[in-house]
Amino acid sequence: VQCVPESGAVTALDSWAARGDSTRASRIVLFASDDSRAGVAAHADGVQRVAAILGHVAALMPRLPHAAGVTVVTRGATGGTDRALAGQPLLSLVSALGAEHTEVPCVAIDLESGDAAELDLLWRDLTRPDAEDQIAYRGGRRFVARLERAVADALGTARSAGPVALTIAERGILDNLRLVAMTRRAPGPSEVEIEVRASGLNFRDVLNALGMYPGDPGALGNECVG
């Protein structure tokens, strides 16, 4: 294990890539600076410095010798705090890096307190990684982010054999999305009726639900196939 201070990280990465030692896998672990006494501006400054190093890692990806993965460790970067406001962009960068370099696993781990129990969990994730790429420790437990198929009941309506429409009672809060029963009508002139099998999530839908779309955005979920 080689620990390098933030100030020497770029030089160490360049040296490591130049050696080209491919005899064993290596994992790059970046710790975002964390001072609980500092304000959000100071915390954001530390996150920016780690983001710059992460950008250097991205540029070196093709030359990194047999890299087993890149892990970025933050504290309090999820949730509704000032620290999350500073840390969330860094988590997004990790996600983007993983999407662009699928050959190297990129993982984001968010600590809550940094106590001994969490460090045990962290050591487990660093030494025995699995397929999870977004991890958070809360209350001594390990949480991961996964996509799961939603059911109609979760959006506020019982299963219905008839047609439903995705609506939002008040724009601005995504939790206000609901499926409501609708009355089917016969198609008129120059119209074609389809049975929707899948809908895409267009960025227009997000702006529509948040009330930020300029002009009339139309119905939610109108990018579909069927």
mmCIF file with all atom_site columns, C-alpha atoms in Angstrom:
data_model
loop_
_atom_site.group_PDB
_atom_site.id
_atom_site.type_symbol
_atom_site.label_atom_id
_atom_site.label_alt_id
_atom_site.label_comp_id
_atom_site.label_asym_id
_atom_site.label_entity_id
_atom_site.label_seq_id
_atom_site.pdbx_PDB_ins_code
_atom_site.Cartn_x
_atom_site.Cartn_y
_atom_site.Cartn_z
_atom_site.occupancy
_atom_site.B_iso_or_equiv
_atom_site.pdbx_formal_charge
_atom_site.auth_seq_id
_atom_site.auth_comp_id
_atom_site.auth_asym_id
_atom_site.auth_atom_id
_atom_site.pdbx_PDB_model_num
ATOM 1   C CA . VAL A 1 1   ? 0.000   0.000  0.000   1.00 0.00 ? 1   VAL A CA 1
ATOM 2   C CA . GLN A 1 2   ? 1.444   3.350  -1.023  1.00 0.00 ? 2   GLN A CA 1
ATOM 3   C CA . CYS A 1 3   ? -0.140  6.488  0.394   1.00 0.00 ? 3   CYS A CA 1
ATOM 4   C CA . VAL A 1 4   ? 0.476   9.747  -1.411  1.00 0.00 ? 4   VAL A CA 1
ATOM 5   C CA . PRO A 1 5   ? -0.627  13.180 -0.154  1.00 0.00 ? 5   PRO A CA 1
ATOM 6   C CA . GLU A 1 6   ? -2.957  15.194 -2.320  1.00 0.00 ? 6   GLU A CA 1
ATOM 7   C CA . SER A 1 7   ? -0.184  17.585 -3.346  1.00 0.00 ? 7   SER A CA 1
ATOM 8   C CA . GLY A 1 8   ? 1.907   14.745 -4.801  1.00 0.00 ? 8   GLY A CA 1
ATOM 9   C CA . ALA A 1 9   ? -0.867  12.694 -6.345  1.00 0.00 ? 9   ALA A CA 1
ATOM 10  C CA . VAL A 1 10  ? -0.419  13.846 -9.951  1.00 0.00 ? 10  VAL A CA 1
ATOM 11  C CA . THR A 1 11  ? 3.362   13.254 -9.867  1.00 0.00 ? 11  THR A CA 1
ATOM 12  C CA . ALA A 1 12  ? 2.867   9.810  -8.325  1.00 0.00 ? 12  ALA A CA 1
ATOM 13  C CA . LEU A 1 13  ? 0.286   8.857  -10.957 1.00 0.00 ? 13  LEU A CA 1
ATOM 14  C CA . ASP A 1 14  ? 2.574   9.962  -13.788 1.00 0.00 ? 14  ASP A CA 1
ATOM 15  C CA . SER A 1 15  ? 5.456   7.957  -12.340 1.00 0.00 ? 15  SER A CA 1
ATOM 16  C CA . TRP A 1 16  ? 3.303   4.873  -11.863 1.00 0.00 ? 16  TRP A CA 1
ATOM 17  C CA . ALA A 1 17  ? 1.955   5.023  -15.412 1.00 0.00 ? 17  ALA A CA 1
ATOM 18  C CA . ALA A 1 18  ? 5.481   5.532  -16.818 1.00 0.00 ? 18  ALA A CA 1
ATOM 19  C CA . ARG A 1 19  ? 6.804   2.416  -15.057 1.00 0.00 ? 19  ARG A CA 1
ATOM 20  C CA . GLY A 1 20  ? 4.143   0.279  -16.693 1.00 0.00 ? 20  GLY A CA 1
ATOM 21  C CA . ASP A 1 21  ? 4.326   -2.373 -13.999 1.00 0.00 ? 21  ASP A CA 1
ATOM 22  C CA . SER A 1 22  ? 1.674   -4.837 -15.154 1.00 0.00 ? 22  SER A CA 1
ATOM 23  C CA . THR A 1 23  ? 2.732   -7.706 -12.918 1.00 0.00 ? 23  THR A CA 1
ATOM 24  C CA . ARG A 1 24  ? -0.004  -7.067 -10.395 1.00 0.00 ? 24  ARG A CA 1
ATOM 25  C CA . ALA A 1 25  ? -3.311  -5.291 -10.228 1.00 0.00 ? 25  ALA A CA 1
ATOM 26  C CA . SER A 1 26  ? -3.455  -1.947 -8.484  1.00 0.00 ? 26  SER A CA 1
ATOM 27  C CA . ARG A 1 27  ? -6.315  0.132  -7.183  1.00 0.00 ? 27  ARG A CA 1
ATOM 28  C CA . ILE A 1 28  ? -6.253  3.925  -7.039  1.00 0.00 ? 28  ILE A CA 1
ATOM 29  C CA . VAL A 1 29  ? -8.063  5.262  -3.969  1.00 0.00 ? 29  VAL A CA 1
ATOM 30  C CA . LEU A 1 30  ? -8.737  8.996  -3.718  1.00 0.00 ? 30  LEU A CA 1
ATOM 31  C CA . PHE A 1 31  ? -9.959  10.445 -0.410  1.00 0.00 ? 31  PHE A CA 1
ATOM 32  C CA . ALA A 1 32  ? -11.816 13.736 -0.638  1.00 0.00 ? 32  ALA A CA 1
ATOM 33  C CA . SER A 1 33  ? -10.510 16.126 2.022   1.00 0.00 ? 33  SER A CA 1
ATOM 34  C CA . ASP A 1 34  ? -12.871 16.258 4.985   1.00 0.00 ? 34  ASP A CA 1
ATOM 35  C CA . ASP A 1 35  ? -12.740 18.834 7.754   1.00 0.00 ? 35  ASP A CA 1
ATOM 36  C CA . SER A 1 36  ? -15.918 18.815 9.819   1.00 0.00 ? 36  SER A CA 1
ATOM 37  C CA . ARG A 1 37  ? -15.038 22.281 11.116  1.00 0.00 ? 37  ARG A CA 1
ATOM 38  C CA . ALA A 1 38  ? -14.792 23.787 7.649   1.00 0.00 ? 38  ALA A CA 1
ATOM 39  C CA . GLY A 1 39  ? -17.680 25.468 5.917   1.00 0.00 ? 39  GLY A CA 1
ATOM 40  C CA . VAL A 1 40  ? -19.240 24.381 2.665   1.00 0.00 ? 40  VAL A CA 1
ATOM 41  C CA . ALA A 1 41  ? -16.898 26.610 0.642   1.00 0.00 ? 41  ALA A CA 1
ATOM 42  C CA . ALA A 1 42  ? -13.772 24.986 2.095   1.00 0.00 ? 42  ALA A CA 1
ATOM 43  C CA . HIS A 1 43  ? -15.251 21.520 1.642   1.00 0.00 ? 43  HIS A CA 1
ATOM 44  C CA . ALA A 1 44  ? -16.151 22.324 -1.961  1.00 0.00 ? 44  ALA A CA 1
ATOM 45  C CA . ASP A 1 45  ? -12.577 23.501 -2.550  1.00 0.00 ? 45  ASP A CA 1
ATOM 46  C CA . GLY A 1 46  ? -11.241 20.143 -1.346  1.00 0.00 ? 46  GLY A CA 1
ATOM 47  C CA . VAL A 1 47  ? -13.701 18.305 -3.568  1.00 0.00 ? 47  VAL A CA 1
ATOM 48  C CA . GLN A 1 48  ? -12.553 20.408 -6.537  1.00 0.00 ? 48  GLN A CA 1
ATOM 49  C CA . ARG A 1 49  ? -8.936  19.405 -5.958  1.00 0.00 ? 49  ARG A CA 1
ATOM 50  C CA . VAL A 1 50  ? -9.854  15.714 -5.872  1.00 0.00 ? 50  VAL A CA 1
ATOM 51  C CA . ALA A 1 51  ? -11.968 16.211 -9.007  1.00 0.00 ? 51  ALA A CA 1
ATOM 52  C CA . ALA A 1 52  ? -8.909  17.653 -10.762 1.00 0.00 ? 52  ALA A CA 1
ATOM 53  C CA . ILE A 1 53  ? -6.861  14.598 -9.769  1.00 0.00 ? 53  ILE A CA 1
ATOM 54  C CA . LEU A 1 54  ? -9.702  12.366 -10.973 1.00 0.00 ? 54  LEU A CA 1
ATOM 55  C CA . GLY A 1 55  ? -9.546  14.155 -14.322 1.00 0.00 ? 55  GLY A CA 1
ATOM 56  C CA . HIS A 1 56  ? -5.836  13.355 -14.489 1.00 0.00 ? 56  HIS A CA 1
ATOM 57  C CA . VAL A 1 57  ? -6.655  9.701  -13.760 1.00 0.00 ? 57  VAL A CA 1
ATOM 58  C CA . ALA A 1 58  ? -9.106  9.723  -16.677 1.00 0.00 ? 58  ALA A CA 1
ATOM 59  C CA . ALA A 1 59  ? -6.442  11.051 -19.036 1.00 0.00 ? 59  ALA A CA 1
ATOM 60  C CA . LEU A 1 60  ? -4.027  8.332  -17.879 1.00 0.00 ? 60  LEU A CA 1
ATOM 61  C CA . MET A 1 61  ? -6.523  5.468  -18.158 1.00 0.00 ? 61  MET A CA 1
ATOM 62  C CA . PRO A 1 62  ? -5.084  4.007  -21.382 1.00 0.00 ? 62  PRO A CA 1
ATOM 63  C CA . ARG A 1 63  ? -1.583  3.949  -19.810 1.00 0.00 ? 63  ARG A CA 1
ATOM 64  C CA . LEU A 1 64  ? -2.393  2.748  -16.303 1.00 0.00 ? 64  LEU A CA 1
ATOM 65  C CA . PRO A 1 65  ? -0.761  -0.632 -15.722 1.00 0.00 ? 65  PRO A CA 1
ATOM 66  C CA . HIS A 1 66  ? -3.337  -3.313 -15.160 1.00 0.00 ? 66  HIS A CA 1
ATOM 67  C CA . ALA A 1 67  ? -5.460  -1.060 -12.969 1.00 0.00 ? 67  ALA A CA 1
ATOM 68  C CA . ALA A 1 68  ? -7.938  -3.039 -10.874 1.00 0.00 ? 68  ALA A CA 1
ATOM 69  C CA . GLY A 1 69  ? -10.090 -0.007 -10.297 1.00 0.00 ? 69  GLY A CA 1
ATOM 70  C CA . VAL A 1 70  ? -10.509 3.554  -9.109  1.00 0.00 ? 70  VAL A CA 1
ATOM 71  C CA . THR A 1 71  ? -12.300 4.289  -5.821  1.00 0.00 ? 71  THR A CA 1
ATOM 72  C CA . VAL A 1 72  ? -13.234 7.744  -4.557  1.00 0.00 ? 72  VAL A CA 1
ATOM 73  C CA . VAL A 1 73  ? -14.075 8.001  -0.852  1.00 0.00 ? 73  VAL A CA 1
ATOM 74  C CA . THR A 1 74  ? -16.162 10.907 0.455   1.00 0.00 ? 74  THR A CA 1
ATOM 75  C CA . ARG A 1 75  ? -17.993 11.687 3.695   1.00 0.00 ? 75  ARG A CA 1
ATOM 76  C CA . GLY A 1 76  ? -21.511 13.068 3.780   1.00 0.00 ? 76  GLY A CA 1
ATOM 77  C CA . ALA A 1 77  ? -21.712 13.476 0.002   1.00 0.00 ? 77  ALA A CA 1
ATOM 78  C CA . THR A 1 78  ? -25.220 12.002 -0.103  1.00 0.00 ? 78  THR A CA 1
ATOM 79  C CA . GLY A 1 79  ? -28.295 13.432 1.569   1.00 0.00 ? 79  GLY A CA 1
ATOM 80  C CA . GLY A 1 80  ? -29.496 16.984 2.063   1.00 0.00 ? 80  GLY A CA 1
ATOM 81  C CA . THR A 1 81  ? -26.550 18.665 3.777   1.00 0.00 ? 81  THR A CA 1
ATOM 82  C CA . ASP A 1 82  ? -24.103 21.355 2.686   1.00 0.00 ? 82  ASP A CA 1
ATOM 83  C CA . ARG A 1 83  ? -21.447 18.669 2.417   1.00 0.00 ? 83  ARG A CA 1
ATOM 84  C CA . ALA A 1 84  ? -23.670 16.799 -0.027  1.00 0.00 ? 84  ALA A CA 1
ATOM 85  C CA . LEU A 1 85  ? -24.041 19.961 -2.089  1.00 0.00 ? 85  LEU A CA 1
ATOM 86  C CA . ALA A 1 86  ? -20.252 20.038 -2.418  1.00 0.00 ? 86  ALA A CA 1
ATOM 87  C CA . GLY A 1 87  ? -19.711 16.299 -2.807  1.00 0.00 ? 87  GLY A CA 1
ATOM 88  C CA . GLN A 1 88  ? -22.450 15.274 -5.232  1.00 0.00 ? 88  GLN A CA 1
ATOM 89  C CA . PRO A 1 89  ? -20.665 16.640 -8.343  1.00 0.00 ? 89  PRO A CA 1
ATOM 90  C CA . LEU A 1 90  ? -17.652 14.487 -7.447  1.00 0.00 ? 90  LEU A CA 1
ATOM 91  C CA . LEU A 1 91  ? -19.856 11.374 -7.275  1.00 0.00 ? 91  LEU A CA 1
ATOM 92  C CA . SER A 1 92  ? -21.243 12.272 -10.700 1.00 0.00 ? 92  SER A CA 1
ATOM 93  C CA . LEU A 1 93  ? -17.701 12.504 -12.072 1.00 0.00 ? 93  LEU A CA 1
ATOM 94  C CA . VAL A 1 94  ? -16.934 9.011  -10.753 1.00 0.00 ? 94  VAL A CA 1
ATOM 95  C CA . SER A 1 95  ? -20.060 7.689  -12.444 1.00 0.00 ? 95  SER A CA 1
ATOM 96  C CA . ALA A 1 96  ? -19.151 9.369  -15.739 1.00 0.00 ? 96  ALA A CA 1
ATOM 97  C CA . LEU A 1 97  ? -15.596 8.013  -15.574 1.00 0.00 ? 97  LEU A CA 1
ATOM 98  C CA . GLY A 1 98  ? -16.928 4.494  -15.079 1.00 0.00 ? 98  GLY A CA 1
ATOM 99  C CA . ALA A 1 99  ? -19.281 4.863  -18.034 1.00 0.00 ? 99  ALA A CA 1
ATOM 100 C CA . GLU A 1 100 ? -16.481 6.054  -20.323 1.00 0.00 ? 100 GLU A CA 1
ATOM 101 C CA . HIS A 1 101 ? -13.915 3.475  -19.170 1.00 0.00 ? 101 HIS A CA 1
ATOM 102 C CA . THR A 1 102 ? -15.823 0.256  -18.626 1.00 0.00 ? 102 THR A CA 1
ATOM 103 C CA . GLU A 1 103 ? -12.538 -1.662 -18.596 1.00 0.00 ? 103 GLU A CA 1
ATOM 104 C CA . VAL A 1 104 ? -11.646 -0.169 -15.200 1.00 0.00 ? 104 VAL A CA 1
ATOM 105 C CA . PRO A 1 105 ? -14.184 -0.424 -12.346 1.00 0.00 ? 105 PRO A CA 1
ATOM 106 C CA . CYS A 1 106 ? -14.902 3.004  -10.860 1.00 0.00 ? 106 CYS A CA 1
ATOM 107 C CA . VAL A 1 107 ? -16.486 3.040  -7.410  1.00 0.00 ? 107 VAL A CA 1
ATOM 108 C CA . ALA A 1 108 ? -17.786 5.818  -5.147  1.00 0.00 ? 108 ALA A CA 1
ATOM 109 C CA . ILE A 1 109 ? -17.954 5.110  -1.400  1.00 0.00 ? 109 ILE A CA 1
ATOM 110 C CA . ASP A 1 110 ? -19.549 7.634  0.955   1.00 0.00 ? 110 ASP A CA 1
ATOM 111 C CA . LEU A 1 111 ? -18.801 7.473  4.694   1.00 0.00 ? 111 LEU A CA 1
ATOM 112 C CA . GLU A 1 112 ? -21.088 8.786  7.395   1.00 0.00 ? 112 GLU A CA 1
ATOM 113 C CA . SER A 1 113 ? -18.812 9.201  10.422  1.00 0.00 ? 113 SER A CA 1
ATOM 114 C CA . GLY A 1 114 ? -15.479 7.622  9.496   1.00 0.00 ? 114 GLY A CA 1
ATOM 115 C CA . ASP A 1 115 ? -15.418 5.598  12.733  1.00 0.00 ? 115 ASP A CA 1
ATOM 116 C CA . ALA A 1 116 ? -13.719 2.234  13.182  1.00 0.00 ? 116 ALA A CA 1
ATOM 117 C CA . ALA A 1 117 ? -16.787 0.233  12.115  1.00 0.00 ? 117 ALA A CA 1
ATOM 118 C CA . GLU A 1 118 ? -17.007 2.164  8.854   1.00 0.00 ? 118 GLU A CA 1
ATOM 119 C CA . LEU A 1 119 ? -13.290 1.746  8.221   1.00 0.00 ? 119 LEU A CA 1
ATOM 120 C CA . ASP A 1 120 ? -13.794 -2.009 8.561   1.00 0.00 ? 120 ASP A CA 1
ATOM 121 C CA . LEU A 1 121 ? -16.526 -1.819 5.918   1.00 0.00 ? 121 LEU A CA 1
ATOM 122 C CA . LEU A 1 122 ? -14.284 0.327  3.743   1.00 0.00 ? 122 LEU A CA 1
ATOM 123 C CA . TRP A 1 123 ? -11.394 -2.134 4.008   1.00 0.00 ? 123 TRP A CA 1
ATOM 124 C CA . ARG A 1 124 ? -13.734 -4.932 2.967   1.00 0.00 ? 124 ARG A CA 1
ATOM 125 C CA . ASP A 1 125 ? -14.859 -2.983 -0.108  1.00 0.00 ? 125 ASP A CA 1
ATOM 126 C CA . LEU A 1 126 ? -11.277 -2.109 -1.066  1.00 0.00 ? 126 LEU A CA 1
ATOM 127 C CA . THR A 1 127 ? -9.914  -5.632 -0.684  1.00 0.00 ? 127 THR A CA 1
ATOM 128 C CA . ARG A 1 128 ? -12.922 -7.703 -1.782  1.00 0.00 ? 128 ARG A CA 1
ATOM 129 C CA . PRO A 1 129 ? -14.765 -5.555 -4.329  1.00 0.00 ? 129 PRO A CA 1
ATOM 130 C CA . ASP A 1 130 ? -18.024 -6.687 -5.897  1.00 0.00 ? 130 ASP A CA 1
ATOM 131 C CA . ALA A 1 131 ? -20.153 -5.375 -8.735  1.00 0.00 ? 131 ALA A CA 1
ATOM 132 C CA . GLU A 1 132 ? -21.527 -2.386 -6.794  1.00 0.00 ? 132 GLU A CA 1
ATOM 133 C CA . ASP A 1 133 ? -20.255 1.022  -7.888  1.00 0.00 ? 133 ASP A CA 1
ATOM 134 C CA . GLN A 1 134 ? -22.217 3.373  -5.590  1.00 0.00 ? 134 GLN A CA 1
ATOM 135 C CA . ILE A 1 135 ? -21.916 2.556  -1.894  1.00 0.00 ? 135 ILE A CA 1
ATOM 136 C CA . ALA A 1 136 ? -22.841 4.451  1.273   1.00 0.00 ? 136 ALA A CA 1
ATOM 137 C CA . TYR A 1 137 ? -22.445 3.531  4.942   1.00 0.00 ? 137 TYR A CA 1
ATOM 138 C CA . ARG A 1 138 ? -25.250 4.685  7.228   1.00 0.00 ? 138 ARG A CA 1
ATOM 139 C CA . GLY A 1 139 ? -25.880 3.618  10.789  1.00 0.00 ? 139 GLY A CA 1
ATOM 140 C CA . GLY A 1 140 ? -23.291 0.865  10.567  1.00 0.00 ? 140 GLY A CA 1
ATOM 141 C CA . ARG A 1 141 ? -24.978 -0.624 7.510   1.00 0.00 ? 141 ARG A CA 1
ATOM 142 C CA . ARG A 1 142 ? -23.874 -0.809 3.869   1.00 0.00 ? 142 ARG A CA 1
ATOM 143 C CA . PHE A 1 143 ? -26.238 0.603  1.258   1.00 0.00 ? 143 PHE A CA 1
ATOM 144 C CA . VAL A 1 144 ? -25.882 0.412  -2.526  1.00 0.00 ? 144 VAL A CA 1
ATOM 145 C CA . ALA A 1 145 ? -27.625 2.173  -5.397  1.00 0.00 ? 145 ALA A CA 1
ATOM 146 C CA . ARG A 1 146 ? -29.470 -0.103 -7.796  1.00 0.00 ? 146 ARG A CA 1
ATOM 147 C CA . LEU A 1 147 ? -32.113 0.314  -10.463 1.00 0.00 ? 147 LEU A CA 1
ATOM 148 C CA . GLU A 1 148 ? -35.214 -1.741 -9.758  1.00 0.00 ? 148 GLU A CA 1
ATOM 149 C CA . ARG A 1 149 ? -38.342 -2.128 -11.819 1.00 0.00 ? 149 ARG A CA 1
ATOM 150 C CA . ALA A 1 150 ? -41.123 0.009  -10.378 1.00 0.00 ? 150 ALA A CA 1
ATOM 151 C CA . VAL A 1 151 ? -44.630 -1.328 -9.918  1.00 0.00 ? 151 VAL A CA 1
ATOM 152 C CA . ALA A 1 152 ? -47.783 0.627  -10.529 1.00 0.00 ? 152 ALA A CA 1
ATOM 153 C CA . ASP A 1 153 ? -48.683 0.564  -6.824  1.00 0.00 ? 153 ASP A CA 1
ATOM 154 C CA . ALA A 1 154 ? -45.518 2.533  -6.015  1.00 0.00 ? 154 ALA A CA 1
ATOM 155 C CA . LEU A 1 155 ? -46.870 5.444  -8.082  1.00 0.00 ? 155 LEU A CA 1
ATOM 156 C CA . GLY A 1 156 ? -50.138 5.665  -6.216  1.00 0.00 ? 156 GLY A CA 1
ATOM 157 C CA . THR A 1 157 ? -52.577 3.510  -8.161  1.00 0.00 ? 157 THR A CA 1
ATOM 158 C CA . ALA A 1 158 ? -53.725 -0.080 -7.999  1.00 0.00 ? 158 ALA A CA 1
ATOM 159 C CA . ARG A 1 159 ? -53.096 -2.340 -10.960 1.00 0.00 ? 159 ARG A CA 1
ATOM 160 C CA . SER A 1 160 ? -55.666 -1.602 -13.633 1.00 0.00 ? 160 SER A CA 1
ATOM 161 C CA . ALA A 1 161 ? -56.631 -3.430 -16.783 1.00 0.00 ? 161 ALA A CA 1
ATOM 162 C CA . GLY A 1 162 ? -57.448 -0.122 -18.449 1.00 0.00 ? 162 GLY A CA 1
ATOM 163 C CA . PRO A 1 163 ? -55.227 2.689  -19.709 1.00 0.00 ? 163 PRO A CA 1
ATOM 164 C CA . VAL A 1 164 ? -53.345 4.945  -17.309 1.00 0.00 ? 164 VAL A CA 1
ATOM 165 C CA . ALA A 1 165 ? -51.499 8.229  -17.711 1.00 0.00 ? 165 ALA A CA 1
ATOM 166 C CA . LEU A 1 166 ? -48.456 9.537  -15.863 1.00 0.00 ? 166 LEU A CA 1
ATOM 167 C CA . THR A 1 167 ? -49.354 12.888 -14.325 1.00 0.00 ? 167 THR A CA 1
ATOM 168 C CA . ILE A 1 168 ? -47.931 15.327 -11.802 1.00 0.00 ? 168 ILE A CA 1
ATOM 169 C CA . ALA A 1 169 ? -50.303 17.206 -9.507  1.00 0.00 ? 169 ALA A CA 1
ATOM 170 C CA . GLU A 1 170 ? -47.821 19.996 -8.723  1.00 0.00 ? 170 GLU A CA 1
ATOM 171 C CA . ARG A 1 171 ? -44.623 20.535 -10.665 1.00 0.00 ? 171 ARG A CA 1
ATOM 172 C CA . GLY A 1 172 ? -41.352 20.994 -8.843  1.00 0.00 ? 172 GLY A CA 1
ATOM 173 C CA . ILE A 1 173 ? -41.219 17.783 -6.785  1.00 0.00 ? 173 ILE A CA 1
ATOM 174 C CA . LEU A 1 174 ? -40.624 14.453 -8.526  1.00 0.00 ? 174 LEU A CA 1
ATOM 175 C CA . ASP A 1 175 ? -42.400 12.602 -5.697  1.00 0.00 ? 175 ASP A CA 1
ATOM 176 C CA . ASN A 1 176 ? -45.650 14.112 -7.010  1.00 0.00 ? 176 ASN A CA 1
ATOM 177 C CA . LEU A 1 177 ? -45.643 11.811 -10.054 1.00 0.00 ? 177 LEU A CA 1
ATOM 178 C CA . ARG A 1 178 ? -48.704 9.547  -10.145 1.00 0.00 ? 178 ARG A CA 1
ATOM 179 C CA . LEU A 1 179 ? -50.330 7.072  -12.496 1.00 0.00 ? 179 LEU A CA 1
ATOM 180 C CA . VAL A 1 180 ? -54.037 7.833  -12.897 1.00 0.00 ? 180 VAL A CA 1
ATOM 181 C CA . ALA A 1 181 ? -56.728 5.929  -14.746 1.00 0.00 ? 181 ALA A CA 1
ATOM 182 C CA . MET A 1 182 ? -57.835 7.540  -17.991 1.00 0.00 ? 182 MET A CA 1
ATOM 183 C CA . THR A 1 183 ? -60.674 7.084  -20.449 1.00 0.00 ? 183 THR A CA 1
ATOM 184 C CA . ARG A 1 184 ? -59.722 5.530  -23.731 1.00 0.00 ? 184 ARG A CA 1
ATOM 185 C CA . ARG A 1 185 ? -60.986 7.300  -26.834 1.00 0.00 ? 185 ARG A CA 1
ATOM 186 C CA . ALA A 1 186 ? -61.084 6.293  -30.465 1.00 0.00 ? 186 ALA A CA 1
ATOM 187 C CA . PRO A 1 187 ? -58.391 7.871  -32.662 1.00 0.00 ? 187 PRO A CA 1
ATOM 188 C CA . GLY A 1 188 ? -59.537 10.785 -34.787 1.00 0.00 ? 188 GLY A CA 1
ATOM 189 C CA . PRO A 1 189 ? -58.570 11.793 -38.334 1.00 0.00 ? 189 PRO A CA 1
ATOM 190 C CA . SER A 1 190 ? -54.801 11.508 -38.992 1.00 0.00 ? 190 SER A CA 1
ATOM 191 C CA . GLU A 1 191 ? -54.284 9.819  -35.596 1.00 0.00 ? 191 GLU A CA 1
ATOM 192 C CA . VAL A 1 192 ? -52.952 6.334  -34.869 1.00 0.00 ? 192 VAL A CA 1
ATOM 193 C CA . GLU A 1 193 ? -53.465 4.531  -31.576 1.00 0.00 ? 193 GLU A CA 1
ATOM 194 C CA . ILE A 1 194 ? -50.630 2.408  -30.200 1.00 0.00 ? 194 ILE A CA 1
ATOM 195 C CA . GLU A 1 195 ? -50.320 0.226  -27.122 1.00 0.00 ? 195 GLU A CA 1
ATOM 196 C CA . VAL A 1 196 ? -47.285 1.577  -25.279 1.00 0.00 ? 196 VAL A CA 1
ATOM 197 C CA . ARG A 1 197 ? -44.786 -1.127 -24.329 1.00 0.00 ? 197 ARG A CA 1
ATOM 198 C CA . ALA A 1 198 ? -41.938 1.078  -23.097 1.00 0.00 ? 198 ALA A CA 1
ATOM 199 C CA . SER A 1 199 ? -41.294 4.783  -22.460 1.00 0.00 ? 199 SER A CA 1
ATOM 200 C CA . GLY A 1 200 ? -37.967 6.570  -22.496 1.00 0.00 ? 200 GLY A CA 1
ATOM 201 C CA . LEU A 1 201 ? -36.974 9.142  -19.908 1.00 0.00 ? 201 LEU A CA 1
ATOM 202 C CA . ASN A 1 202 ? -36.328 12.238 -21.967 1.00 0.00 ? 202 ASN A CA 1
ATOM 203 C CA . PHE A 1 203 ? -34.663 15.240 -20.353 1.00 0.00 ? 203 PHE A CA 1
ATOM 204 C CA . ARG A 1 204 ? -37.730 17.204 -21.420 1.00 0.00 ? 204 ARG A CA 1
ATOM 205 C CA . ASP A 1 205 ? -39.763 15.025 -19.042 1.00 0.00 ? 205 ASP A CA 1
ATOM 206 C CA . VAL A 1 206 ? -37.484 15.980 -16.156 1.00 0.00 ? 206 VAL A CA 1
ATOM 207 C CA . LEU A 1 207 ? -37.778 19.683 -16.963 1.00 0.00 ? 207 LEU A CA 1
ATOM 208 C CA . ASN A 1 208 ? -41.537 19.231 -17.404 1.00 0.00 ? 208 ASN A CA 1
ATOM 209 C CA . ALA A 1 209 ? -41.933 17.595 -13.975 1.00 0.00 ? 209 ALA A CA 1
ATOM 210 C CA . LEU A 1 210 ? -39.763 20.264 -12.340 1.00 0.00 ? 210 LEU A CA 1
ATOM 211 C CA . GLY A 1 211 ? -41.710 23.072 -14.021 1.00 0.00 ? 211 GLY A CA 1
ATOM 212 C CA . MET A 1 212 ? -38.601 24.362 -15.795 1.00 0.00 ? 212 MET A CA 1
ATOM 213 C CA . TYR A 1 213 ? -39.469 23.673 -19.439 1.00 0.00 ? 213 TYR A CA 1
ATOM 214 C CA . PRO A 1 214 ? -39.926 26.834 -21.561 1.00 0.00 ? 214 PRO A CA 1
ATOM 215 C CA . GLY A 1 215 ? -43.310 26.712 -23.299 1.00 0.00 ? 215 GLY A CA 1
ATOM 216 C CA . ASP A 1 216 ? -45.642 23.728 -23.522 1.00 0.00 ? 216 ASP A CA 1
ATOM 217 C CA . PRO A 1 217 ? -43.701 20.480 -22.947 1.00 0.00 ? 217 PRO A CA 1
ATOM 218 C CA . GLY A 1 218 ? -46.631 18.222 -23.843 1.00 0.00 ? 218 GLY A CA 1
ATOM 219 C CA . ALA A 1 219 ? -47.522 15.029 -22.031 1.00 0.00 ? 219 ALA A CA 1
ATOM 220 C CA . LEU A 1 220 ? -45.084 13.166 -19.796 1.00 0.00 ? 220 LEU A CA 1
ATOM 221 C CA . GLY A 1 221 ? -43.523 10.096 -21.360 1.00 0.00 ? 221 GLY A CA 1
ATOM 222 C CA . ASN A 1 222 ? -44.438 10.827 -24.967 1.00 0.00 ? 222 ASN A CA 1
ATOM 223 C CA . GLU A 1 223 ? -41.158 9.300  -26.176 1.00 0.00 ? 223 GLU A CA 1
ATOM 224 C CA . CYS A 1 224 ? -42.327 5.697  -26.395 1.00 0.00 ? 224 CYS A CA 1
ATOM 225 C CA . VAL A 1 225 ? -42.528 2.505  -28.446 1.00 0.00 ? 225 VAL A CA 1
ATOM 226 C CA . GLY A 1 226 ? -45.432 0.134  -28.880 1.00 0.00 ? 226 GLY A CA 1
#
